[in-house]
Tab-separated table of C-alpha atoms and ligand atoms in Angstrom:
chain	number	residue	atom	x	y	z
A	1	MET	CA	0.575	-23.186	-25.683
A	2	ASP	CA	-1.345	-24.604	-22.713
A	3	LYS	CA	-2.686	-22.047	-20.273
A	4	ILE	CA	-1.169	-22.044	-16.783
A	5	LYS	CA	-3.518	-23.769	-14.335
A	6	MET	CA	-4.363	-22.369	-10.896
A	7	THR	CA	-5.491	-24.477	-7.939
A	8	THR	CA	-6.801	-21.900	-5.430
A	9	PRO	CA	-8.898	-18.891	-6.433
A	10	LEU	CA	-7.529	-15.407	-6.144
A	11	VAL	CA	-9.903	-12.959	-4.468
A	12	GLU	CA	-10.621	-10.395	-7.188
A	13	MET	CA	-11.932	-7.003	-6.029
A	14	ASP	CA	-13.096	-4.923	-8.980
A	15	GLY	CA	-13.356	-1.150	-8.623
A	16	ASP	CA	-14.365	2.141	-10.212
A	17	GLU	CA	-13.921	4.570	-13.098
A	18	MET	CA	-10.775	4.539	-15.279
A	19	THR	CA	-9.078	1.844	-13.222
A	20	ARG	CA	-12.122	-0.411	-13.748
A	21	ILE	CA	-11.673	-0.005	-17.512
A	22	LEU	CA	-7.952	-0.792	-17.236
A	23	TRP	CA	-8.772	-3.780	-14.989
A	24	GLN	CA	-10.796	-5.490	-17.708
A	25	TRP	CA	-8.248	-4.699	-20.424
A	26	ILE	CA	-5.378	-6.057	-18.302
A	27	LYS	CA	-7.267	-9.303	-17.874
A	28	ASP	CA	-8.238	-9.513	-21.560
A	29	ILE	CA	-4.873	-8.562	-23.046
A	30	LEU	CA	-2.263	-9.674	-20.538
A	31	ILE	CA	-3.600	-12.419	-18.273
A	32	CYS	CA	-6.433	-14.521	-19.678
A	33	PRO	CA	-4.621	-15.494	-22.913
A	34	TYR	CA	-1.951	-17.228	-20.794
A	35	VAL	CA	-3.469	-18.125	-17.423
A	36	ASP	CA	-6.552	-20.223	-16.771
A	37	LEU	CA	-7.587	-17.510	-14.349
A	38	LYS	CA	-9.405	-18.742	-11.276
A	39	THR	CA	-10.859	-15.951	-9.156
A	40	GLU	CA	-13.611	-15.398	-6.652
A	41	TYR	CA	-15.033	-12.137	-7.986
A	42	TYR	CA	-16.255	-9.289	-5.781
A	43	ASP	CA	-17.483	-6.125	-7.428
A	44	LEU	CA	-16.452	-3.252	-5.147
A	45	GLY	CA	-17.638	-0.698	-7.699
A	46	LEU	CA	-19.676	1.968	-5.926
A	47	LYS	CA	-22.948	0.866	-7.545
A	48	LYS	CA	-22.639	-2.633	-6.110
A	49	ARG	CA	-21.539	-1.309	-2.716
A	50	GLU	CA	-24.727	0.763	-2.631
A	51	GLU	CA	-26.858	-2.227	-3.706
A	52	THR	CA	-25.398	-4.454	-0.986
A	53	LYS	CA	-25.235	-1.729	1.692
A	54	ASP	CA	-21.445	-2.213	1.540
A	55	GLN	CA	-21.725	-5.876	2.613
A	56	ILE	CA	-19.764	-6.804	-0.541
A	57	THR	CA	-16.673	-5.076	0.870
A	58	VAL	CA	-16.884	-7.011	4.137
A	59	ASP	CA	-17.454	-10.258	2.198
A	60	SER	CA	-14.421	-9.627	-0.002
A	61	ALA	CA	-12.201	-9.038	3.044
A	62	ASN	CA	-13.480	-12.238	4.688
A	63	ALA	CA	-12.798	-14.157	1.466
A	64	THR	CA	-9.246	-12.780	1.579
A	65	LEU	CA	-8.825	-14.167	5.098
A	66	LYS	CA	-10.100	-17.520	3.799
A	67	TYR	CA	-7.954	-17.827	0.655
A	68	GLY	CA	-4.922	-15.728	1.647
A	69	VAL	CA	-4.408	-13.574	-1.465
A	70	ALA	CA	-6.447	-10.764	-3.040
A	71	VAL	CA	-5.970	-8.257	-5.860
A	72	LYS	CA	-7.867	-4.975	-5.641
A	73	CYS	CA	-8.730	-2.294	-8.178
A	74	ALA	CA	-8.862	1.356	-7.044
A	75	THR	CA	-12.264	2.336	-5.651
A	76	ILE	CA	-14.126	5.572	-4.998
A	77	THR	CA	-14.212	6.724	-1.387
A	78	PRO	CA	-17.563	8.531	-1.297
A	79	ASN	CA	-17.768	12.229	-0.391
A	80	ALA	CA	-20.739	14.593	-0.679
A	81	ALA	CA	-20.285	14.947	-4.452
A	82	ARG	CA	-20.260	11.158	-4.935
A	83	VAL	CA	-23.401	10.740	-2.803
A	84	GLU	CA	-25.154	12.959	-5.314
A	85	GLU	CA	-23.478	11.503	-8.426
A	86	TYR	CA	-24.354	7.886	-7.499
A	87	GLY	CA	-27.564	8.579	-5.526
A	88	LEU	CA	-26.109	6.894	-2.437
A	89	SER	CA	-28.261	6.100	0.580
A	90	GLU	CA	-25.212	6.579	2.822
A	91	MET	CA	-21.695	7.953	2.550
A	92	TRP	CA	-20.084	4.489	2.593
A	93	LYS	CA	-16.700	4.224	4.270
A	94	SER	CA	-13.462	3.859	2.360
A	95	PRO	CA	-13.232	0.216	1.177
A	96	ASN	CA	-9.511	0.284	1.910
A	97	GLY	CA	-10.261	1.313	5.501
A	98	THR	CA	-12.853	-1.459	5.902
A	99	ILE	CA	-10.554	-4.109	4.423
A	100	ARG	CA	-7.575	-2.892	6.469
A	101	ALA	CA	-9.616	-3.100	9.680
A	102	ILE	CA	-10.694	-6.695	8.938
A	103	LEU	CA	-7.231	-7.890	7.861
A	104	ASP	CA	-5.536	-5.792	10.606
A	105	GLY	CA	-2.759	-5.197	8.145
A	106	THR	CA	0.158	-2.945	7.360
A	107	VAL	CA	0.532	-1.310	3.944
A	108	PHE	CA	3.879	-1.648	2.126
A	109	ARG	CA	4.574	0.738	-0.749
A	110	THR	CA	7.447	0.273	-3.165
A	111	PRO	CA	8.434	2.334	-6.226
A	112	ILE	CA	8.887	0.610	-9.599
A	113	LEU	CA	12.156	1.813	-11.136
A	114	VAL	CA	12.681	2.177	-14.901
A	115	LYS	CA	15.528	3.456	-17.063
A	116	GLY	CA	14.932	7.046	-18.174
A	117	ILE	CA	13.228	8.161	-14.974
A	118	THR	CA	15.858	9.196	-12.437
A	119	PRO	CA	14.812	9.682	-8.806
A	120	TYR	CA	15.285	13.209	-7.432
A	121	ILE	CA	17.846	11.577	-5.142
A	122	PRO	CA	20.084	9.970	-7.751
A	123	THR	CA	21.859	7.668	-5.265
A	124	TRP	CA	18.556	5.807	-4.752
A	125	THR	CA	19.283	3.151	-7.340
A	126	LYS	CA	17.164	0.514	-5.559
A	127	PRO	CA	13.604	0.933	-4.276
A	128	ILE	CA	12.848	1.965	-0.696
A	129	THR	CA	9.703	0.308	0.675
A	130	ILE	CA	7.742	2.265	3.259
A	131	ALA	CA	5.675	0.310	5.809
A	132	ARG	CA	3.243	2.571	7.626
A	133	HIS	CA	1.545	1.598	10.884
A	134	ALA	CA	-2.088	2.425	10.165
A	135	TYR	CA	-3.508	2.657	13.701
A	136	GLY	CA	-3.595	5.235	16.486
A	137	ASP	CA	-1.255	8.020	17.615
A	138	VAL	CA	-2.225	11.474	16.385
A	139	TYR	CA	-4.816	9.959	13.973
A	140	LYS	CA	-6.979	8.888	16.933
A	141	ASN	CA	-6.212	11.784	19.274
A	142	THR	CA	-8.226	13.989	21.573
A	143	GLU	CA	-7.142	17.591	21.798
A	144	MET	CA	-8.320	20.911	23.180
A	145	GLN	CA	-7.479	24.550	23.558
A	146	VAL	CA	-7.291	25.780	27.141
A	147	LYS	CA	-7.766	29.362	28.267
A	148	GLY	CA	-6.599	31.517	31.110
A	149	GLY	CA	-4.281	29.214	33.025
A	150	GLY	CA	-4.918	25.954	34.920
A	151	LYS	CA	-3.631	22.428	35.333
A	152	ALA	CA	-3.581	19.702	32.659
A	153	GLU	CA	-3.263	16.099	33.850
A	154	LEU	CA	-3.256	12.581	32.389
A	155	VAL	CA	-5.784	10.482	34.316
A	156	TRP	CA	-5.824	6.680	33.996
A	157	THR	CA	-8.764	4.851	35.592
A	158	ASP	CA	-8.204	1.093	35.802
A	159	LYS	CA	-10.942	-1.580	35.758
A	160	ASP	CA	-11.396	-1.330	39.539
A	161	GLY	CA	-11.880	2.418	39.327
A	162	LYS	CA	-8.477	3.280	40.799
A	163	GLU	CA	-7.050	6.510	39.383
A	164	THR	CA	-3.449	7.325	38.517
A	165	ARG	CA	-2.623	10.947	37.676
A	166	GLN	CA	0.327	12.615	36.014
A	167	LEU	CA	0.838	16.303	35.548
A	168	ILE	CA	1.118	17.395	31.903
A	169	HIS	CA	1.577	21.118	32.525
A	170	GLU	CA	0.626	23.928	34.892
A	171	PHE	CA	-0.594	26.672	32.559
A	172	THR	CA	-0.291	30.317	33.585
A	173	ASP	CA	-1.967	31.431	30.322
A	174	ASP	CA	-3.673	30.060	27.153
A	175	GLY	CA	-2.455	26.919	25.454
A	176	ILE	CA	-3.185	23.565	23.788
A	177	ILE	CA	-3.164	19.943	24.970
A	178	GLN	CA	-3.449	16.594	23.237
A	179	GLY	CA	-4.022	12.988	24.298
A	180	MET	CA	-3.245	9.970	22.125
A	181	HIS	CA	-2.871	6.217	22.445
A	182	ASN	CA	-1.806	3.005	20.842
A	183	ARG	CA	-2.430	-0.648	21.744
A	184	ASP	CA	0.283	-3.258	22.360
A	185	SER	CA	-1.641	-5.702	20.152
A	186	SER	CA	-1.711	-3.268	17.226
A	187	ILE	CA	2.002	-2.516	17.551
A	188	ALA	CA	2.760	-6.250	17.718
A	189	GLY	CA	0.660	-6.869	14.590
A	190	PHE	CA	2.531	-4.091	12.811
A	191	ALA	CA	5.880	-5.585	13.871
A	192	LYS	CA	4.934	-9.091	12.689
A	193	SER	CA	3.680	-7.828	9.329
A	194	CYS	CA	7.011	-6.015	8.871
A	195	PHE	CA	9.177	-8.982	9.881
A	196	ASN	CA	7.153	-11.325	7.642
A	197	TYR	CA	7.358	-8.948	4.701
A	198	ALA	CA	11.130	-8.506	5.135
A	199	LEU	CA	11.538	-12.299	5.041
A	200	ASP	CA	9.233	-12.516	2.029
A	201	ARG	CA	11.257	-9.910	0.119
A	202	LYS	CA	14.645	-10.933	1.563
A	203	GLN	CA	15.388	-7.314	2.433
A	204	ASP	CA	16.689	-5.613	5.593
A	205	LEU	CA	14.124	-3.989	7.863
A	206	TRP	CA	14.740	-0.557	9.408
A	207	PHE	CA	12.610	0.850	12.195
A	208	ALA	CA	12.953	4.211	13.921
A	209	THR	CA	11.145	6.222	16.593
A	210	LYS	CA	12.015	9.070	18.958
A	211	ASP	CA	12.488	6.837	22.017
A	212	THR	CA	15.144	9.066	23.624
A	213	ILE	CA	12.536	11.809	24.064
A	214	SER	CA	9.377	9.675	24.333
A	215	LYS	CA	10.667	7.295	26.996
A	216	GLN	CA	7.352	5.470	27.521
A	217	TYR	CA	5.353	5.855	24.315
A	218	ASP	CA	7.920	5.492	21.529
A	219	HIS	CA	10.039	3.274	23.731
A	220	ARG	CA	7.155	0.804	23.892
A	221	PHE	CA	7.232	0.511	20.074
A	222	LYS	CA	10.987	-0.133	20.208
A	223	ASP	CA	10.599	-2.777	22.950
A	224	ILE	CA	7.726	-4.638	21.267
A	225	PHE	CA	9.634	-4.814	17.973
A	226	SER	CA	12.749	-5.972	19.793
A	227	GLU	CA	10.964	-8.672	21.862
A	228	ILE	CA	9.189	-10.129	18.829
A	229	TYR	CA	12.384	-10.044	16.806
A	230	GLU	CA	14.460	-11.804	19.488
A	231	ASN	CA	11.812	-14.460	20.197
A	232	GLU	CA	10.408	-15.211	16.767
A	233	TYR	CA	12.470	-13.831	13.919
A	234	LYS	CA	16.169	-13.549	14.792
A	235	GLU	CA	17.076	-17.017	13.503
A	236	LYS	CA	14.889	-16.708	10.411
A	237	PHE	CA	16.553	-13.387	9.560
A	238	ALA	CA	20.029	-14.941	10.005
A	239	GLU	CA	19.047	-17.824	7.696
A	240	ALA	CA	17.751	-15.364	5.089
A	241	GLY	CA	20.931	-13.259	5.409
A	242	ILE	CA	19.014	-10.091	6.262
A	243	GLU	CA	19.095	-7.805	9.293
A	244	TYR	CA	16.739	-5.873	11.543
A	245	PHE	CA	18.092	-2.438	12.364
A	246	TYR	CA	16.685	0.022	14.904
A	247	THR	CA	17.769	3.659	15.170
A	248	LEU	CA	16.453	7.095	16.102
A	249	ILE	CA	14.098	8.683	13.551
A	250	ASP	CA	16.416	11.637	12.842
A	251	ASP	CA	19.376	9.298	12.331
A	252	ALA	CA	17.187	7.149	10.061
A	253	VAL	CA	16.274	10.125	7.866
A	254	ALA	CA	19.947	11.015	7.404
A	255	ARG	CA	20.855	7.414	6.576
A	256	VAL	CA	17.941	7.028	4.130
A	257	ILE	CA	19.069	10.062	2.144
A	258	ARG	CA	22.651	8.748	1.963
A	259	SER	CA	21.589	5.164	1.140
A	260	SER	CA	21.240	3.457	-2.222
A	261	GLY	CA	17.832	1.959	-1.248
A	262	GLY	CA	16.925	-1.727	-1.253
A	263	TYR	CA	15.369	-2.068	2.228
A	264	ILE	CA	12.056	-1.761	4.061
A	265	TRP	CA	11.559	1.252	6.294
A	266	ALA	CA	8.910	0.708	8.992
A	267	CYS	CA	7.360	3.973	10.150
A	268	LYS	CA	4.990	4.949	12.922
A	269	ASN	CA	1.669	6.293	11.628
A	270	TYR	CA	2.625	9.974	11.277
A	271	ASP	CA	6.165	9.297	10.074
A	272	GLY	CA	4.755	6.908	7.457
A	273	ASP	CA	2.207	9.448	6.265
A	274	VAL	CA	4.881	12.078	5.702
A	275	MET	CA	7.702	9.831	4.485
A	276	SER	CA	5.602	7.899	1.971
A	277	ASP	CA	4.737	11.138	0.171
A	278	MET	CA	8.396	12.186	0.215
A	279	VAL	CA	9.616	8.821	-1.069
A	280	SER	CA	6.959	8.416	-3.783
A	281	THR	CA	7.547	11.951	-5.057
A	282	ALA	CA	11.313	11.476	-5.060
A	283	TYR	CA	10.995	8.283	-7.141
A	284	GLY	CA	8.642	9.850	-9.693
A	285	SER	CA	4.929	9.038	-9.530
A	286	LEU	CA	2.132	7.245	-7.641
A	287	ALA	CA	1.304	5.430	-10.855
A	288	MET	CA	4.730	3.742	-10.549
A	289	MET	CA	4.230	2.533	-6.992
A	290	THR	CA	3.123	-0.908	-5.824
A	291	SER	CA	1.096	-1.294	-2.678
A	292	VAL	CA	0.353	-4.427	-0.663
A	293	LEU	CA	-1.531	-4.881	2.586
A	294	VAL	CA	-0.008	-7.667	4.711
A	295	SER	CA	-1.794	-9.034	7.774
A	296	PRO	CA	0.138	-10.204	10.855
A	297	THR	CA	-0.953	-13.752	9.962
A	298	GLY	CA	0.468	-13.491	6.429
A	299	VAL	CA	-2.590	-12.678	4.291
A	300	TYR	CA	-1.836	-10.459	1.261
A	301	GLU	CA	-3.939	-7.894	-0.597
A	302	TYR	CA	-2.299	-6.286	-3.659
A	303	GLU	CA	-3.481	-2.966	-5.117
A	304	ALA	CA	-2.318	0.198	-6.883
A	305	ALA	CA	-1.350	3.201	-4.737
A	306	HIS	CA	-3.233	5.742	-6.891
A	307	GLY	CA	-6.981	6.421	-7.142
A	308	THR	CA	-9.575	5.779	-9.855
A	309	VAL	CA	-8.208	8.560	-12.143
A	310	GLN	CA	-11.605	10.232	-12.416
A	311	ARG	CA	-10.576	12.969	-14.882
A	312	HIS	CA	-9.370	10.396	-17.430
A	313	TYR	CA	-12.584	8.362	-16.968
A	314	TYR	CA	-14.799	11.292	-17.926
A	315	LYS	CA	-12.688	11.792	-21.052
A	316	HIS	CA	-13.053	8.084	-21.809
A	317	LEU	CA	-16.844	8.309	-21.390
A	318	LYS	CA	-16.933	11.154	-23.900
A	319	GLY	CA	-15.099	8.916	-26.371
A	320	GLU	CA	-11.870	10.892	-26.096
A	321	GLU	CA	-8.500	9.186	-26.059
A	322	THR	CA	-6.834	8.639	-22.677
A	323	SER	CA	-3.257	7.847	-21.777
A	324	THR	CA	-3.621	6.365	-18.310
A	325	ASN	CA	-0.740	4.530	-16.688
A	326	SER	CA	-1.694	0.936	-15.867
A	327	VAL	CA	1.688	-0.132	-14.420
A	328	ALA	CA	0.668	-0.122	-10.746
A	329	THR	CA	-2.484	-2.125	-11.522
A	330	ILE	CA	-0.511	-4.634	-13.639
A	331	PHE	CA	1.959	-5.052	-10.756
A	332	ALA	CA	-0.952	-5.613	-8.351
A	333	TRP	CA	-2.006	-8.549	-10.573
A	334	SER	CA	1.551	-9.889	-10.984
A	335	GLY	CA	2.180	-9.608	-7.227
A	336	ALA	CA	-1.003	-11.501	-6.407
A	337	LEU	CA	-0.446	-14.209	-9.057
A	338	ARG	CA	3.164	-14.706	-7.906
A	339	LYS	CA	2.079	-15.029	-4.261
A	340	ARG	CA	-0.649	-17.524	-5.270
A	341	GLY	CA	1.993	-19.457	-7.229
A	342	GLU	CA	4.330	-19.513	-4.207
A	343	LEU	CA	1.634	-20.647	-1.787
A	344	ASP	CA	0.266	-23.324	-4.121
A	345	GLY	CA	3.622	-24.522	-5.477
A	346	ILE	CA	2.995	-23.476	-9.105
A	347	PRO	CA	6.374	-22.250	-10.436
A	348	ALA	CA	4.846	-21.531	-13.866
A	349	LEU	CA	2.543	-18.945	-12.287
A	350	CYS	CA	5.493	-17.257	-10.528
A	351	GLY	CA	7.422	-17.314	-13.814
A	352	PHE	CA	4.470	-15.730	-15.607
A	353	ALA	CA	4.325	-12.921	-13.002
A	354	ASP	CA	8.063	-12.261	-13.451
A	355	LYS	CA	7.690	-12.086	-17.240
A	356	LEU	CA	4.637	-9.823	-17.040
A	357	GLU	CA	6.607	-7.350	-14.905
A	358	ALA	CA	9.680	-7.618	-17.136
A	359	ALA	CA	7.575	-7.017	-20.277
A	360	THR	CA	5.975	-3.948	-18.657
A	361	ILE	CA	9.336	-2.422	-17.738
A	362	GLN	CA	10.814	-3.310	-21.132
A	363	THR	CA	7.966	-1.530	-22.925
A	364	ILE	CA	8.718	1.705	-21.055
A	365	GLU	CA	12.468	1.296	-21.499
A	366	ASP	CA	11.867	0.769	-25.248
A	367	GLY	CA	10.390	4.280	-25.176
A	368	ILE	CA	6.681	3.381	-25.301
A	369	MET	CA	4.827	4.986	-22.393
A	370	THR	CA	1.741	6.804	-21.148
A	371	GLY	CA	1.503	10.597	-20.910
A	372	ASP	CA	2.459	10.887	-17.239
A	373	LEU	CA	5.760	9.062	-17.830
A	374	TYR	CA	6.361	10.842	-21.132
A	375	LEU	CA	6.637	14.082	-19.140
A	376	LEU	CA	9.226	12.564	-16.768
A	377	SER	CA	11.311	10.343	-19.026
A	378	SER	CA	14.729	11.369	-20.319
A	379	LEU	CA	14.749	8.710	-23.088
A	380	GLU	CA	15.406	10.222	-26.519
A	381	ASN	CA	13.161	7.825	-28.453
A	382	LYS	CA	10.179	8.289	-26.119
A	383	GLN	CA	6.694	8.062	-27.575
A	384	LYS	CA	3.338	8.725	-25.905
A	385	VAL	CA	0.643	6.101	-26.531
A	386	ASN	CA	-2.971	5.707	-25.421
A	387	SER	CA	-4.135	3.513	-22.541
A	388	ARG	CA	-5.007	0.504	-24.661
A	389	THR	CA	-2.025	0.657	-27.024
A	390	PHE	CA	0.290	0.688	-24.019
A	391	LEU	CA	-1.237	-2.615	-22.836
A	392	GLU	CA	-1.049	-4.104	-26.345
A	393	GLU	CA	2.641	-3.175	-26.577
A	394	ILE	CA	3.256	-4.921	-23.256
A	395	GLY	CA	1.250	-7.871	-24.610
A	396	LYS	CA	3.578	-8.208	-27.635
A	397	ARG	CA	6.657	-8.325	-25.419
A	398	LEU	CA	5.011	-10.699	-22.936
A	399	SER	CA	4.025	-13.081	-25.702
A	400	ALA	CA	7.627	-13.097	-26.997
A	401	LYS	CA	8.971	-13.839	-23.502
A	402	LEU	CA	6.529	-16.730	-23.053
A	403	GLN	CA	7.433	-18.460	-26.363
B	1	NAP	P1	-6.176	9.838	-8.535
B	1	NAP	O1	-7.184	8.920	-9.093
B	1	NAP	O2	-4.953	9.185	-7.978
B	1	NAP	O3	-5.758	10.870	-9.660
B	1	NAP	C1	-5.237	12.166	-9.434
B	1	NAP	C2	-4.463	12.622	-10.656
B	1	NAP	O4	-3.195	11.992	-10.649
B	1	NAP	C3	-5.096	12.239	-11.972
B	1	NAP	O5	-6.081	13.169	-12.374
B	1	NAP	C4	-3.902	12.172	-12.873
B	1	NAP	O6	-3.415	13.468	-13.215
B	1	NAP	C5	-2.853	11.573	-11.957
B	1	NAP	N1	-2.876	10.100	-11.976
B	1	NAP	C6	-3.175	9.258	-10.942
B	1	NAP	N2	-3.050	7.989	-11.325
B	1	NAP	C7	-2.688	8.015	-12.623
B	1	NAP	C8	-2.432	7.006	-13.578
B	1	NAP	N3	-2.541	5.703	-13.258
B	1	NAP	N4	-2.076	7.378	-14.823
B	1	NAP	C9	-1.963	8.663	-15.152
B	1	NAP	N5	-2.199	9.680	-14.292
B	1	NAP	C10	-2.556	9.354	-13.035
B	1	NAP	O7	-6.803	10.706	-7.369
B	1	NAP	P2	-8.191	11.550	-7.336
B	1	NAP	O8	-8.565	11.994	-8.691
B	1	NAP	O9	-7.958	12.493	-6.256
B	1	NAP	O10	-9.247	10.505	-6.828
B	1	NAP	C11	-10.177	9.858	-7.680
B	1	NAP	C12	-10.934	8.833	-6.862
B	1	NAP	O11	-10.042	7.834	-6.415
B	1	NAP	C13	-11.587	9.411	-5.632
B	1	NAP	O12	-12.965	9.061	-5.629
B	1	NAP	C14	-10.862	8.772	-4.461
B	1	NAP	O13	-11.741	8.457	-3.412
B	1	NAP	C15	-10.316	7.511	-5.065
B	1	NAP	N6	-9.056	7.001	-4.457
B	1	NAP	C16	-8.969	5.650	-4.309
B	1	NAP	C17	-7.803	5.061	-3.830
B	1	NAP	C18	-7.746	3.581	-3.703
B	1	NAP	O14	-8.712	2.894	-3.968
B	1	NAP	N7	-6.622	3.025	-3.323
B	1	NAP	C19	-6.707	5.877	-3.516
B	1	NAP	C20	-6.818	7.266	-3.712
B	1	NAP	C21	-7.993	7.810	-4.197
B	1	NAP	P3	-3.898	14.269	-14.541
B	1	NAP	O15	-5.371	14.451	-14.394
B	1	NAP	O16	-3.122	15.554	-14.420
B	1	NAP	O17	-3.530	13.456	-15.733
B	2	MG	MG1	-0.498	11.663	3.427
């Protein structure tokens, strides 16, 4: 069989620990035998980030802007322990944070559903994708405790030095105050990423805030979404047969619980933080969750939602057997290859991505799975296998599908 040819390189961002091991095995066992893989390789492993003073991360994000599609392995975000472990000259920032800032993107997370693992909410038969705005609000706030009574005010000083004041509260005793912000441009970027992603996936888009209470702040989010939708996306949504739906956040929560899934739920920063943990837990596991960063201009970076699985890596280093779930990393590769295939007009590459995902799901539904899923699955014939055997079992099924 001839290998599938690629025309544009995929930006490949390698990473750390157990996921770095899985990364190589996925390429060796599942991709390179079938695809003439063309990538521009960036090693975001912590050692290389230290060597390049983290320039490699910036370069990889710029390459993503240039080529349009990247696939990223999980990476260590350094803390004090890692500074010691790797002898770092600086506590480098989270690569995901750096890349997100350069691409100005929104992260979309979607559970991967398989037979035998029932969501805690059994009516959720289709995946719910959470899109979280990753800028501002309470994550960039200023807050203080105030003592003994006094007056709290919002003061806005414009470019000419003119002040506008609004009373927050006249305190007669101790209390707390908080100031936060967002930028119209960031909200607009978030909205465009969501509308583009909904069109890409051909799924409805839901958005909710508390605009009845927050008549300026949350209302601004509602208005920006609505303006962009009316001016740029309404016709495209009609053509795609999908809808944009706005409601209050409390109404949204009630509807989500009653729904059967199958839509994208755009959340403000805090709502997205909370709801993504609820949704991923309800569907089963972070290792069964895809994650893609989409820029407002339509650049895509695919990754796994989980970390580098450090505990398994140290077992692996000691020569012990591991049973680490590679599904999210495989789906990062299939997502990126499919997107490359779509952009470059290579149907064979899209077909390969579909078959790789189907073979992965079939393996689990045949009862062959890693330890984390073994604990969750209700299949009677379930069998726990090690990290590499799991990939080889997927490889057998993939090869059969590609005959
Ligand atoms: P983690 O790597 O997600 O793992 C936490 C635990 O969850 C594991 O010990 C394991 O539980 C389970 N787990 C996660 N993924 C799994 C998988 N694919 N298969 C099987 N079990 C899985 O989080 P962490 O240990 O807190 O963080 C490790 C490193 O990852 C940190 O340095 C952190 O900075 C980094 N991180 C990176 C990203 C990213 O690049 N996107 C995201 C989060 C964290 P058991 O040990 O019980 O088996
Ligand atoms: Mg959180």
